[in-house]
CSV table of C-alpha atoms in Angstrom, one decimal:
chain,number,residue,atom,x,y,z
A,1,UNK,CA,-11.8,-1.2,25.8
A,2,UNK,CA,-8.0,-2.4,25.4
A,3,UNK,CA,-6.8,1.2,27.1
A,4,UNK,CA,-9.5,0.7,29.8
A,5,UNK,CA,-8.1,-2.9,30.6
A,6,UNK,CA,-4.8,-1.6,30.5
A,7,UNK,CA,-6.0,1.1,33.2
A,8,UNK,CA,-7.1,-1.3,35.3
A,9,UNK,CA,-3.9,-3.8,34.9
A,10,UNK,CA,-1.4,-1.2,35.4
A,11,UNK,CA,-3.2,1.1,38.0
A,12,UNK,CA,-0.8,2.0,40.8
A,13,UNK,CA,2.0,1.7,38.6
A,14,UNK,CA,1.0,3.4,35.3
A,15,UNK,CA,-1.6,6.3,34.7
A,16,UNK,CA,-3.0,4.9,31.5
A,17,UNK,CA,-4.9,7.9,29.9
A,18,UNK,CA,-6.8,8.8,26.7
A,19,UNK,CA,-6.5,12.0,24.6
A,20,UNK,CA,-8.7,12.7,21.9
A,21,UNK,CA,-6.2,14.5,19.0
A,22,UNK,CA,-8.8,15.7,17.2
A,23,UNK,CA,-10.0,18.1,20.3
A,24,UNK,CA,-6.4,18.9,20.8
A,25,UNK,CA,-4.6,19.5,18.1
A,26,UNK,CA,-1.8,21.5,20.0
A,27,UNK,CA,-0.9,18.5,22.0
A,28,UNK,CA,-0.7,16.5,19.0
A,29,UNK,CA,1.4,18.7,17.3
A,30,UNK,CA,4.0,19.2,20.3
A,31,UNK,CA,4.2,15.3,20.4
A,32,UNK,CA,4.4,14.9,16.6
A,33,UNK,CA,1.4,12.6,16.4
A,34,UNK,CA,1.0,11.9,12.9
A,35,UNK,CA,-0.7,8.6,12.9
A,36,UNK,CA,-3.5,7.1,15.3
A,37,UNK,CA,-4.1,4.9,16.7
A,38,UNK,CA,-0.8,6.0,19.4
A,39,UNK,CA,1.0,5.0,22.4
A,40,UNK,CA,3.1,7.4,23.9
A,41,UNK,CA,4.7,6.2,27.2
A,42,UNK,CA,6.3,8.7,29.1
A,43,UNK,CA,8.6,8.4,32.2
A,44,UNK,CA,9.6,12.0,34.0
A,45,UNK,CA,7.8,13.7,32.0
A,46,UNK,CA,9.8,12.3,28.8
A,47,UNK,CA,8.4,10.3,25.9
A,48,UNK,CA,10.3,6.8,26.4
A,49,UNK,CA,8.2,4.4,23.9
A,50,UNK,CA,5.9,4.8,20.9
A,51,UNK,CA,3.4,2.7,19.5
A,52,UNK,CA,1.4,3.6,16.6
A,53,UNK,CA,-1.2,1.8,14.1
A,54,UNK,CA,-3.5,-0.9,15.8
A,55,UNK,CA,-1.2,-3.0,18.2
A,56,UNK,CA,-2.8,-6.5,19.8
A,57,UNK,CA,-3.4,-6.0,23.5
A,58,UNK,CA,-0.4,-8.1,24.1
A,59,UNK,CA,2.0,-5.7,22.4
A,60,UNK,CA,0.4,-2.5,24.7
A,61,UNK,CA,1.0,-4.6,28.0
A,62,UNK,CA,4.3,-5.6,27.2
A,63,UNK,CA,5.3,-1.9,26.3
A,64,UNK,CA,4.1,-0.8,29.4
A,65,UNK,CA,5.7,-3.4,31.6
A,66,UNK,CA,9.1,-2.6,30.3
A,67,UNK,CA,8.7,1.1,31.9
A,68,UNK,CA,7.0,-0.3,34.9
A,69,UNK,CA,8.0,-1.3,37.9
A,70,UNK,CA,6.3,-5.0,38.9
């Protein structure tokens, strides 16, 4: 539910988007994904932040307001 708020509170700035490692592996492989739960913020296309382990909803939104615009 905390990536679904985040979706909502960050749509038209962010694309907020979930991606199931254990359906693709390759993806988690290219991004070095070794530990989930995992926040990968990306701006052009290159990875700018990581999160990973549980995080409070409060540690998500500020990572993602950093890298967006208000």
């Amino acid at each position: 539910p905390t990536v679904e708020r985040m979706a909502e509170e960050f749509a038209g700035r962010a694309v907020v988007a979930k991606l199931n490692v254990d359906e693709n592996p390759h993806t988690a492989r290219r991004f070095g994904i070794s530990g989930i739960p995992a926040l990968y913020i990306f701006r052009r296309g290159q990875v700018v932040e990581r999160l990973v382990g549980a995080q409070p909803a409060s540690a998500l939104r500020q990572a993602l307001a950093r890298h967006t615009a208000a």
